[in-house]
PDB file of C-alpha atoms and ligand atoms in Angstrom:
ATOM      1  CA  UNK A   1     -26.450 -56.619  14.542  1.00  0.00           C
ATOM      2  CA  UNK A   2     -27.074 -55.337  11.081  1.00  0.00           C
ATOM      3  CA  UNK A   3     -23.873 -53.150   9.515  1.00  0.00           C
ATOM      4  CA  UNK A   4     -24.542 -49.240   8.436  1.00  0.00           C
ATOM      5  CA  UNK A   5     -25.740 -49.450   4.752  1.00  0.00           C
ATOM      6  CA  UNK A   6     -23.356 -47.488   1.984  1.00  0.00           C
ATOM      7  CA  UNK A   7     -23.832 -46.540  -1.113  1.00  0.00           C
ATOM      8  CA  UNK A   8     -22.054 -49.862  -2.098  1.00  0.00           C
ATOM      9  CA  UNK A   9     -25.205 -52.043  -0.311  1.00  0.00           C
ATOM     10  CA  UNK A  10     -27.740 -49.699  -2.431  1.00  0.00           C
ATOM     11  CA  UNK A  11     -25.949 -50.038  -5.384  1.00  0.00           C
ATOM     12  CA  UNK A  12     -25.549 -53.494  -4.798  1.00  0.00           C
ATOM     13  CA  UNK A  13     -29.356 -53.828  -4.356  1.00  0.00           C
ATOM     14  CA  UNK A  14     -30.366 -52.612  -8.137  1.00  0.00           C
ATOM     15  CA  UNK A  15     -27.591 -55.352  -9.332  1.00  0.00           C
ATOM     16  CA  UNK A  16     -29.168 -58.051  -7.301  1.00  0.00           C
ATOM     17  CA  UNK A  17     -33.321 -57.087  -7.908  1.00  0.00           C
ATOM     18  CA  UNK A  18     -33.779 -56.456  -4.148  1.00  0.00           C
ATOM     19  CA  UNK A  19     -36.070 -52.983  -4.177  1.00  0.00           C
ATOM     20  CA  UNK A  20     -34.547 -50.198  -2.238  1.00  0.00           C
ATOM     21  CA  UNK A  21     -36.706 -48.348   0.247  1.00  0.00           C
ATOM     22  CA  UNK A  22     -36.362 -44.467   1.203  1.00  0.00           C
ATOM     23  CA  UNK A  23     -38.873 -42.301   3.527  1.00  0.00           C
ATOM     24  CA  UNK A  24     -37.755 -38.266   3.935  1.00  0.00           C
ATOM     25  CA  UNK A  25     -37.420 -37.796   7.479  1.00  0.00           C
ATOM     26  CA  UNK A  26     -36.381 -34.728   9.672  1.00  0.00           C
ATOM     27  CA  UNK A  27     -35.908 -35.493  13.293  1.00  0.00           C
ATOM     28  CA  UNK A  28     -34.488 -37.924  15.759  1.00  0.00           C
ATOM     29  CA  UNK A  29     -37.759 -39.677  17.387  1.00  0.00           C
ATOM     30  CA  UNK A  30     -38.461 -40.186  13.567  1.00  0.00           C
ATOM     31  CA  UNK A  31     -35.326 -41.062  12.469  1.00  0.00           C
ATOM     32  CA  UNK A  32     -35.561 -43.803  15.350  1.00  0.00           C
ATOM     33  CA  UNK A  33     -38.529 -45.603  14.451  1.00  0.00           C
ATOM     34  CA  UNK A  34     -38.053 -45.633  10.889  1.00  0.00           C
ATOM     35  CA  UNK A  35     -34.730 -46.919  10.999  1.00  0.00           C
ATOM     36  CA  UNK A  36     -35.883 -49.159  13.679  1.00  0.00           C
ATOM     37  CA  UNK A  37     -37.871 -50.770  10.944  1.00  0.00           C
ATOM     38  CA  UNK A  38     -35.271 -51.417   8.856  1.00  0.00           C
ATOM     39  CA  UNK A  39     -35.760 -48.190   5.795  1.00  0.00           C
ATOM     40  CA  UNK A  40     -32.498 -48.792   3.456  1.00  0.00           C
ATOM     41  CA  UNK A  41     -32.524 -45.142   2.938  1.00  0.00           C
ATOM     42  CA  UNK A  42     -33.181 -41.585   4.823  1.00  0.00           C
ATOM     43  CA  UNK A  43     -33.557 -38.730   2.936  1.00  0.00           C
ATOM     44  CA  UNK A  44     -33.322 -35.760   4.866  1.00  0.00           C
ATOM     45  CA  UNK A  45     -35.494 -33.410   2.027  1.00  0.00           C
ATOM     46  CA  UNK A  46     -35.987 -29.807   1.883  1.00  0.00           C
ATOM     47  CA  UNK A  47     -39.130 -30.966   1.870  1.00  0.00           C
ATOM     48  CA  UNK A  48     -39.009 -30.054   5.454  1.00  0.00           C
ATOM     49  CA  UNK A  49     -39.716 -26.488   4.334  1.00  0.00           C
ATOM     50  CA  UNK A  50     -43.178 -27.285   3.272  1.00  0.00           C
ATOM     51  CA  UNK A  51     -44.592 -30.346   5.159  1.00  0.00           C
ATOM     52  CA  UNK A  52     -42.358 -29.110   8.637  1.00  0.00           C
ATOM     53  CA  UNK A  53     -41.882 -25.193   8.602  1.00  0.00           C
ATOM     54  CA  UNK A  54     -45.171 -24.341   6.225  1.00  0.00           C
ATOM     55  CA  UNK A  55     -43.769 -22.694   3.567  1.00  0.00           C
ATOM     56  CA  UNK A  56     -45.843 -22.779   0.056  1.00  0.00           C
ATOM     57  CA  UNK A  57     -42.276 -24.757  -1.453  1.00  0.00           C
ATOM     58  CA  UNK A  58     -38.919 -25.386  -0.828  1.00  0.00           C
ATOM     59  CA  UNK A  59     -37.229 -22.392  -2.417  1.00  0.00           C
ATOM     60  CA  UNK A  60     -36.960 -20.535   1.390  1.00  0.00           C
ATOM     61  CA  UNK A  61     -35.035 -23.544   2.784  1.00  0.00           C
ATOM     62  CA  UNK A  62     -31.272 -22.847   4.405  1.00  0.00           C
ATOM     63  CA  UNK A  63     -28.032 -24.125   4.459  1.00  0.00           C
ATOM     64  CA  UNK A  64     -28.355 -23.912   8.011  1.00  0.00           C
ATOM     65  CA  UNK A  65     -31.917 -25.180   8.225  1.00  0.00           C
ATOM     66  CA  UNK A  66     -30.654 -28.781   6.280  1.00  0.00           C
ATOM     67  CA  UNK A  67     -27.458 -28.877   8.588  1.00  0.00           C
ATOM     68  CA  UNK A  68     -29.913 -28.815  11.453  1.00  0.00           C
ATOM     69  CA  UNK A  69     -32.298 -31.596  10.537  1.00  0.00           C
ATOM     70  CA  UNK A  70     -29.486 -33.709   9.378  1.00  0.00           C
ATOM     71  CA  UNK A  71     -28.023 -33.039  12.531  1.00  0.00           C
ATOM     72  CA  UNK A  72     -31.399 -34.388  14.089  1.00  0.00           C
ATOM     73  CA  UNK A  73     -31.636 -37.615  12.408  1.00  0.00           C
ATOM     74  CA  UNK A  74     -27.799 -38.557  12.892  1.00  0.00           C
ATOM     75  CA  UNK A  75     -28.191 -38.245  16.719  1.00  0.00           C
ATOM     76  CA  UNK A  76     -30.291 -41.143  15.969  1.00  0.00           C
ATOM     77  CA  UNK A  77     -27.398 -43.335  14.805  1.00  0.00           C
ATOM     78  CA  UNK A  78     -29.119 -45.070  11.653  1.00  0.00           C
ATOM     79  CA  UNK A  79     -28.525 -47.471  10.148  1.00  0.00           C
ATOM     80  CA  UNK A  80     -29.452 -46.668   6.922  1.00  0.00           C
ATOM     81  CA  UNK A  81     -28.087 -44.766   4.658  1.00  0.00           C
ATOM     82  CA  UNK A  82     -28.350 -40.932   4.791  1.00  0.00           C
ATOM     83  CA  UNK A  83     -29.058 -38.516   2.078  1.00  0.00           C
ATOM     84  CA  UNK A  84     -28.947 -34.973   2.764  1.00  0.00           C
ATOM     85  CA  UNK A  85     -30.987 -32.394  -0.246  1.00  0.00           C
ATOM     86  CA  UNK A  86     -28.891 -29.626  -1.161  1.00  0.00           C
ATOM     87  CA  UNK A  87     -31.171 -26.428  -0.887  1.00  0.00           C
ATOM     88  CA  UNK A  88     -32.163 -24.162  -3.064  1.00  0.00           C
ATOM     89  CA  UNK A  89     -28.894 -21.677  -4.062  1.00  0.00           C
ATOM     90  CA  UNK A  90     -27.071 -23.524  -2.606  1.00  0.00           C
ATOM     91  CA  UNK A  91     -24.733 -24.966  -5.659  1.00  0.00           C
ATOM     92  CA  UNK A  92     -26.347 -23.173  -8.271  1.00  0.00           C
ATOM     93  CA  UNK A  93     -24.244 -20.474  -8.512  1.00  0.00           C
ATOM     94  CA  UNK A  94     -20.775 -21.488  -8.419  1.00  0.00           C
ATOM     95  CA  UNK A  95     -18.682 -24.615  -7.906  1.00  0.00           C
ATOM     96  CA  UNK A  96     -16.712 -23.273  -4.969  1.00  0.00           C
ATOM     97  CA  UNK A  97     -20.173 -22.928  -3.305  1.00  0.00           C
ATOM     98  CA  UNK A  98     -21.886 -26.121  -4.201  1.00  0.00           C
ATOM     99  CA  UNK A  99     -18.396 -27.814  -2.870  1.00  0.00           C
ATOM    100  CA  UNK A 100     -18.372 -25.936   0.539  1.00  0.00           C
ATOM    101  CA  UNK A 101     -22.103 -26.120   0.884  1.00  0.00           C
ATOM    102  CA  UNK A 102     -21.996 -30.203  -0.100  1.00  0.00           C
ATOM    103  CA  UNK A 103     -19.016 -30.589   2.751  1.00  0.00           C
ATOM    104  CA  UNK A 104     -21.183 -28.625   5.386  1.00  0.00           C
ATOM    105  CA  UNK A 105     -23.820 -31.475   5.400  1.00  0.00           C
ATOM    106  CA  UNK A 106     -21.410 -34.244   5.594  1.00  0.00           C
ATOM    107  CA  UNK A 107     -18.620 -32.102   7.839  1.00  0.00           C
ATOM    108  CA  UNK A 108     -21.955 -30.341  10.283  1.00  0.00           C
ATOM    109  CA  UNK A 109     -24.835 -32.450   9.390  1.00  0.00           C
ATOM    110  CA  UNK A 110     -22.901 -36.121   9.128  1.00  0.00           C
ATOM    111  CA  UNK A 111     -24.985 -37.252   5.875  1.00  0.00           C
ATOM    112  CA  UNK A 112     -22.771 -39.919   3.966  1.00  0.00           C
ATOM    113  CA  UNK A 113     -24.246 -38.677   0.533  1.00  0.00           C
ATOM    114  CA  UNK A 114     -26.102 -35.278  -0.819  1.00  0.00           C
ATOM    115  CA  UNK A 115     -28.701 -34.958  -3.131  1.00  0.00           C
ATOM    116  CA  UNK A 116     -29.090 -32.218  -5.835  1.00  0.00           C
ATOM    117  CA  UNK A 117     -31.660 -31.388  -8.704  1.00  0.00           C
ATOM    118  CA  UNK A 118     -31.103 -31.188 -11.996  1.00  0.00           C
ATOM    119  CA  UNK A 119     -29.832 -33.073 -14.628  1.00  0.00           C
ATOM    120  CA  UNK A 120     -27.242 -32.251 -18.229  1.00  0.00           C
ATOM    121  CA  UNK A 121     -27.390 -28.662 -16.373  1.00  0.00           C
ATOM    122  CA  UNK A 122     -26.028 -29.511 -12.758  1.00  0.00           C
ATOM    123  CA  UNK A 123     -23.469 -32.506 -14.459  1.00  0.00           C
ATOM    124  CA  UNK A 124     -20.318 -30.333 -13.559  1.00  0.00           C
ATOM    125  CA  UNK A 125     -21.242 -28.898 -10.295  1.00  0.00           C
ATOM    126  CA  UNK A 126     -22.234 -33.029  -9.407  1.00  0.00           C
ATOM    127  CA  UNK A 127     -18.361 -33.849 -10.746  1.00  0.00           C
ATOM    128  CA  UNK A 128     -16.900 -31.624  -8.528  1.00  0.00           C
ATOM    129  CA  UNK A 129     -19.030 -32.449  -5.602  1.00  0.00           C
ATOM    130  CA  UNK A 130     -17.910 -36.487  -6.476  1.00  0.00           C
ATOM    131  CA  UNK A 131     -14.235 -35.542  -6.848  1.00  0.00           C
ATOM    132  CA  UNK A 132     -14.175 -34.328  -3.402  1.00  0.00           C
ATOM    133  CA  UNK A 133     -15.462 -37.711  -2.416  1.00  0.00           C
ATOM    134  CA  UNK A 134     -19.376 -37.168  -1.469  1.00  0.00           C
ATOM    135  CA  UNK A 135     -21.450 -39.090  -3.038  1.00  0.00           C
ATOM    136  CA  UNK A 136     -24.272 -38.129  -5.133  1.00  0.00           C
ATOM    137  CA  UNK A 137     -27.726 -38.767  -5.376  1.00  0.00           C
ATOM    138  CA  UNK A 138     -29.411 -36.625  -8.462  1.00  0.00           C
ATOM    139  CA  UNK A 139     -32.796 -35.608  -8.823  1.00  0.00           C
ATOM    140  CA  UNK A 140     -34.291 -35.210 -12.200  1.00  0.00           C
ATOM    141  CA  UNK A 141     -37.898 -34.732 -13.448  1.00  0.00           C
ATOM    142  CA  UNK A 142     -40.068 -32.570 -11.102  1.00  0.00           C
ATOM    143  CA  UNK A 143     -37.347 -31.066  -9.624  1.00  0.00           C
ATOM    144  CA  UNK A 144     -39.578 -29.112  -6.902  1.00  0.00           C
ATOM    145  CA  UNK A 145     -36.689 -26.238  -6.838  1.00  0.00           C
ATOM    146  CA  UNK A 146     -37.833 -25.410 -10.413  1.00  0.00           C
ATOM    147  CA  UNK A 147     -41.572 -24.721  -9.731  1.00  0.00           C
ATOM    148  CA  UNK A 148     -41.297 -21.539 -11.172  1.00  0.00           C
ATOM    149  CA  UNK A 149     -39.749 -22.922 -14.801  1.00  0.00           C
ATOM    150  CA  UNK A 150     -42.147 -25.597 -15.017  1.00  0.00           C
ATOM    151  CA  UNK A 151     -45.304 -23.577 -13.995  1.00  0.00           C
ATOM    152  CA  UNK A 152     -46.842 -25.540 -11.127  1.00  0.00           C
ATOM    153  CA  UNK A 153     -45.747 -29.156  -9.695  1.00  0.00           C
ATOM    154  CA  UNK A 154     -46.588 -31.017 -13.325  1.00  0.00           C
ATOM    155  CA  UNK A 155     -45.918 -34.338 -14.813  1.00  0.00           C
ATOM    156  CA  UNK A 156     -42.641 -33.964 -16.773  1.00  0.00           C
ATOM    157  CA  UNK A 157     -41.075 -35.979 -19.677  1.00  0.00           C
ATOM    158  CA  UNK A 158     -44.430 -36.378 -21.544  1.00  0.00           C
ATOM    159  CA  UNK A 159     -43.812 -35.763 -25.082  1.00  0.00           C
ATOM    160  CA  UNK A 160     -40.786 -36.804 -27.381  1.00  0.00           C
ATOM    161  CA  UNK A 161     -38.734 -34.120 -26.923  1.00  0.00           C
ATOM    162  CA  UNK A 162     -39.190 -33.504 -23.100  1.00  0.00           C
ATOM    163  CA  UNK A 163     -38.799 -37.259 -22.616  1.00  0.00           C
ATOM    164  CA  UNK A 164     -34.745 -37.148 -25.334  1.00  0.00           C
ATOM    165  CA  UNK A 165     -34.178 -34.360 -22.585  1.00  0.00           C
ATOM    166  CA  UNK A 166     -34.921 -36.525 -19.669  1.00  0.00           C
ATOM    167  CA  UNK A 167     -33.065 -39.781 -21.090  1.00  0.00           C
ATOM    168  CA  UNK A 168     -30.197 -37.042 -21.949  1.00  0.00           C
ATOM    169  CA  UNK A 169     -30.549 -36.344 -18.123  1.00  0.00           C
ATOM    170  CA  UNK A 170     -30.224 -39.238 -16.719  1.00  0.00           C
ATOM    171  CA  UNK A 171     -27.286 -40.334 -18.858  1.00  0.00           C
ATOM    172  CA  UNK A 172     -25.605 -37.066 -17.881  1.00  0.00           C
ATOM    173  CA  UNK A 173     -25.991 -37.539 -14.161  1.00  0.00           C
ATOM    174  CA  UNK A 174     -24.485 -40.896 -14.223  1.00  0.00           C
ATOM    175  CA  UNK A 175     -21.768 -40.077 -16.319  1.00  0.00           C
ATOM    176  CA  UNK A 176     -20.478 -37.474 -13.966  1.00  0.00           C
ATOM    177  CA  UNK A 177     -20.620 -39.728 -11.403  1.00  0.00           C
ATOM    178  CA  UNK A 178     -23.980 -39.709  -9.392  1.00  0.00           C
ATOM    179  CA  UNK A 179     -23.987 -43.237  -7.007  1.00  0.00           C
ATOM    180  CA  UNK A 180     -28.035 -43.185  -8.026  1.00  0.00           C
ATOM    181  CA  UNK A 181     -30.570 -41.136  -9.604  1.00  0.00           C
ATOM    182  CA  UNK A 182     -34.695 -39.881  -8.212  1.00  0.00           C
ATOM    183  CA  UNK A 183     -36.798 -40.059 -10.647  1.00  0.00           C
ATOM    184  CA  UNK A 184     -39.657 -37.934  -9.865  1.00  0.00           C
ATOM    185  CA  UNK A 185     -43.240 -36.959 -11.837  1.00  0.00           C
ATOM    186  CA  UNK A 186     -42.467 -38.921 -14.907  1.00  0.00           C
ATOM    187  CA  UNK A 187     -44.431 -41.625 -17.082  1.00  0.00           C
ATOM    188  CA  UNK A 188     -44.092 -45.370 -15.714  1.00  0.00           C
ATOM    189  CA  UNK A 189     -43.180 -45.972 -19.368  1.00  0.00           C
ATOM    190  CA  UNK A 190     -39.981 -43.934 -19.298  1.00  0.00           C
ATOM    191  CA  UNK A 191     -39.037 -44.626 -15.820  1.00  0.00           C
ATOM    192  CA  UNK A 192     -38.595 -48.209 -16.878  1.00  0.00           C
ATOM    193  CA  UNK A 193     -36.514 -47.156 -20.013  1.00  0.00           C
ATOM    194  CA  UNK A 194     -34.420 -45.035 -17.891  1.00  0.00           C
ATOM    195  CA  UNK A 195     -34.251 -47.510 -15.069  1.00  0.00           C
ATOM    196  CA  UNK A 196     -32.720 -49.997 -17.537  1.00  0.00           C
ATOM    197  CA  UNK A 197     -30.497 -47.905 -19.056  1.00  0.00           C
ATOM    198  CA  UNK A 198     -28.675 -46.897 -16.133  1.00  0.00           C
ATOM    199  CA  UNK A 199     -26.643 -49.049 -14.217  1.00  0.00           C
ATOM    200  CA  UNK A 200     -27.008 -46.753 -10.927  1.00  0.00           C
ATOM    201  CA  UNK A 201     -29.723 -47.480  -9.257  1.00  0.00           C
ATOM    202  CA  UNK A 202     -33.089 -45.369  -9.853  1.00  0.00           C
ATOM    203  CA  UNK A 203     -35.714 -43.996  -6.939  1.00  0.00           C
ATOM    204  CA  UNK A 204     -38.993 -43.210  -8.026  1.00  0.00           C
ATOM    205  CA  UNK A 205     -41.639 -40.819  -6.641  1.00  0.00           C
ATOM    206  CA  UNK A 206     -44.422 -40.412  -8.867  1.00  0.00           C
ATOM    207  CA  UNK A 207     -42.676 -42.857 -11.523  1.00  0.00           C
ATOM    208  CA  UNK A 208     -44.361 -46.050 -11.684  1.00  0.00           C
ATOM    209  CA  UNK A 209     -43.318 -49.565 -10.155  1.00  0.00           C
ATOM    210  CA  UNK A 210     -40.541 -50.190 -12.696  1.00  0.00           C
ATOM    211  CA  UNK A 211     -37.740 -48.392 -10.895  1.00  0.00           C
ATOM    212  CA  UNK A 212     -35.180 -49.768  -8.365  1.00  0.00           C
ATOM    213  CA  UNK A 213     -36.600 -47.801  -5.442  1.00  0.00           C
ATOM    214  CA  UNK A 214     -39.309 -45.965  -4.013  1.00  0.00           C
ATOM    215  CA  UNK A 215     -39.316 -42.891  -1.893  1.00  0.00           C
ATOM    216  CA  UNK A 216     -42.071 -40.880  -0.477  1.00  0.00           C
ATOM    217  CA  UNK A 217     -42.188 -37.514   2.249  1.00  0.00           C
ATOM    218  CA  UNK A 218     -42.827 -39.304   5.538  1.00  0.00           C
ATOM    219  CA  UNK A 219     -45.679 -36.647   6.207  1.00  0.00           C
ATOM    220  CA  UNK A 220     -48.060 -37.957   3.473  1.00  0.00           C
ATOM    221  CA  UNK A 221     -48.013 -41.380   4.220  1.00  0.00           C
ATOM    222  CA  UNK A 222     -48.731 -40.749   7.800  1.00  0.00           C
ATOM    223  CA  UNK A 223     -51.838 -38.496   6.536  1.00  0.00           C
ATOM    224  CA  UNK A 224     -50.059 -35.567   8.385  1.00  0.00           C
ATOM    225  CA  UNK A 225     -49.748 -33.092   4.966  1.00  0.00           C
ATOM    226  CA  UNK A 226     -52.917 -32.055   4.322  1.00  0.00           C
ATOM    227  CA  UNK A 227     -51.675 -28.597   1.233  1.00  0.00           C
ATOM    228  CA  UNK A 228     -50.839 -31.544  -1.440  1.00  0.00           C
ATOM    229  CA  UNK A 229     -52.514 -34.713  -2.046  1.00  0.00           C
ATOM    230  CA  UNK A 230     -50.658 -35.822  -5.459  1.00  0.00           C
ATOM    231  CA  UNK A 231     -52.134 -39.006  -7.354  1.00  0.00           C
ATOM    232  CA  UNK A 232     -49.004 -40.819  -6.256  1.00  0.00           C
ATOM    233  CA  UNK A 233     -49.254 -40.748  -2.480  1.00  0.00           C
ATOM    234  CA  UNK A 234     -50.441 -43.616  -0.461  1.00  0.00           C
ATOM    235  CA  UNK A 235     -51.682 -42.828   2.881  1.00  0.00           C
ATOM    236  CA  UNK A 236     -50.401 -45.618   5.142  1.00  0.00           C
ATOM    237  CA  UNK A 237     -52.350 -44.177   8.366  1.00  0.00           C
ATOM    238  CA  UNK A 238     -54.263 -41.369   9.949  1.00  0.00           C
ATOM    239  CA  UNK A 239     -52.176 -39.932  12.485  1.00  0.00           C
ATOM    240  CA  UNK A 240     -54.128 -36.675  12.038  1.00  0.00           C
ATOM    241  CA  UNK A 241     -56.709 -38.082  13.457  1.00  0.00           C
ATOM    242  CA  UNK A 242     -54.639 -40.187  16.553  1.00  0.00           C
ATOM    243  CA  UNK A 243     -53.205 -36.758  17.099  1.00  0.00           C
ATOM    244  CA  UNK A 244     -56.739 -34.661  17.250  1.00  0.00           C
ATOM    245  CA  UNK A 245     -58.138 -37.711  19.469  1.00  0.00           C
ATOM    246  CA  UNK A 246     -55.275 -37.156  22.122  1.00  0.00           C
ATOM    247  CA  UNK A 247     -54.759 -33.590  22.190  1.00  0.00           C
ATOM    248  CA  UNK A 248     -59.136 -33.405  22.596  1.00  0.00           C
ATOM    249  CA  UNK A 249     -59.354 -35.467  25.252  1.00  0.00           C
ATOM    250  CA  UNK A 250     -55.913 -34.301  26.888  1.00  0.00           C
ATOM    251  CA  UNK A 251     -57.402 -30.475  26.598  1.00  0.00           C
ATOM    252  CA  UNK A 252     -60.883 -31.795  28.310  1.00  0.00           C
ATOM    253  CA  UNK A 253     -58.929 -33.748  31.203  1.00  0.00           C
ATOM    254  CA  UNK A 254     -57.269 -30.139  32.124  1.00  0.00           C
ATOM    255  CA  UNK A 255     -60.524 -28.152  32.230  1.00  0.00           C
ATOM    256  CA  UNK A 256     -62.429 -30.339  33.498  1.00  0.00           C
ATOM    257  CA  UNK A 257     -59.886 -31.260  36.032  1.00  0.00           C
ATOM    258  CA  UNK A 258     -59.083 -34.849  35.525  1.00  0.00           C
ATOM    259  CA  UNK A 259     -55.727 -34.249  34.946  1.00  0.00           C
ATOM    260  CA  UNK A 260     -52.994 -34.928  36.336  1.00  0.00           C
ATOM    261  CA  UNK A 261     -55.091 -37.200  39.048  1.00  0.00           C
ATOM    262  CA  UNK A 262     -52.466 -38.683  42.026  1.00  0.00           C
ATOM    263  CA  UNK A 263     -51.126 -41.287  40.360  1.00  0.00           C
ATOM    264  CA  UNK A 264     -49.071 -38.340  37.915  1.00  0.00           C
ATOM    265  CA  UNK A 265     -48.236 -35.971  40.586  1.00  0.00           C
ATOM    266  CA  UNK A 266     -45.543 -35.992  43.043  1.00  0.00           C
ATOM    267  CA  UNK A 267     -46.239 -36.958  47.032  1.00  0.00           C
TER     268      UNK A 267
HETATM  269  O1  KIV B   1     -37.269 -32.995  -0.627  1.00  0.00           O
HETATM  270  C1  KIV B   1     -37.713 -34.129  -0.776  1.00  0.00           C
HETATM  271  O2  KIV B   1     -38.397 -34.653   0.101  1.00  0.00           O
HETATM  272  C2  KIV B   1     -37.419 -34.838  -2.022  1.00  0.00           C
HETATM  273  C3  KIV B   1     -38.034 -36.160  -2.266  1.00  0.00           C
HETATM  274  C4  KIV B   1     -39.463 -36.288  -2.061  1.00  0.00           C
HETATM  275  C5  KIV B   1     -37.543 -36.839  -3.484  1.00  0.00           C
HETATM  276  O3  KIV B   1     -36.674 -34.348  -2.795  1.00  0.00           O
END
């Protein structure tokens, strides 16, 4: 029987050229299968506020809301290793808060790492989080929590300066101690530089082929997220359509009385 993956395993993977794998995910039947297929990674993202709960982003997403997902996927009992996102206000405005809020999702949720965006700008709050032993996963690039301050979900890192910033970025987050970095919504060409650089490992989404890992929301490769359909998302299968298919024909079985028929009801 395979052992729970650490951080140690994923960081292990970027030093020995084995690609590391990560899917979000946000429940237990989920959690289950995925795992059951051997994902090195679960990221429990507050993407769940768009592609789960509707919202337009993932600014609305709660303390409480993350704590319950992560929740979810532990009663699962992965084997990979899981990542928890720190939501939005959440450890922006203080350290005392980002440390309590971090130690919720590992004390209530049981994640064995958090994730936070940001990059030279969220280096102390990511210190103090590490000193208290929880590992960190940063986030730099599109950070999705900054929708606002970049103007839409856009490409980042394109010209000289914007790309110093993000190689600034990355070098901060490792520095203060970050166990691996996402790279999201950047040029392949500066993933790769970055990827290099660094000796923690690198996840890209939207970044090219060059970094040490790949992640992508669980809802767009199942073709379940119809609001976004970036240029980087592959869709692995139509479940849309499986799902439409069952819940048609299971609505025409009850009206037209097929269903249940004897052999699902009770003698
Ligand atoms: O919230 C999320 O799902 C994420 C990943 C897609 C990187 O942050």
């Amino acid at each position: 029987m395979s052992k729970k993956k650490t951080i140690l395993d994923i960081q292990k993977m970027k030093a020995e050229g084995e690609k590391i794998s990560v899917l979000t995910c946000y429940d237990y039947p989920t959690a289950r299968i995925m795992d059951g297929c051997g994902i090195d990674v679960i990221l429990v993202g507050d993407s769940v506020g768009v592609v789960v709960a509707g919202h337009e982003n993932t600014l609305p997403v709660t303390m409480d809301e993350m704590v319950y997902h992560t929740r979810a996927v532990l009663r699962a009992q992965p084997k990979a290793l899981v990542v928890s996102d720190m939501p939005f206000l959440s450890y922006q405005t203080d350290l005392t808060a980002a440390r309590s809020n971090a130690g919720r999702l590992v004390k209530e949720g049981g994640a064995a790492a958090v994730k936070l965006e940001g990059g030279e700008n969220v280096a102390a709050t990511i210190r103090a989080i590490v000193d208290m032993d929880i590992p960190i996963l940063a986030h730099i690039g599109l950070t999705p929590q900054s929708i606002h301050r970049m103007g839409g979900y856009r490409v980042q890192g394109k010209g000289d300066a914007q790309a110093e910033q993000l190689l600034a970025d990355a070098r901060a987050v490792e520095a203060a101690g970050a166990f691996g970095v996402v790279l999201e919504g950047i040029p392949l060409k500066l993933a790769r530089q970055i990827t290099a650089e660094l000796t923690i490992p690198t996840i890209g989404i939207g970044a090219g082929p060059h970094c040490d890992g790949q992640v992508l929301v669980i809802h767009d490769i199942l073709g379940l997220c119809e609001k976004y359909s970036p240029k980087f998302v592959k869709k692995y299968a139509d479940v849309k359509t499986i799902m439409t298919d069952a819940v048609s024909r299971y609505i025409a079985e009850v009206k037209g009385g097929e269903f249940p028929d004897e052999g699902h009801s009770f003698n």
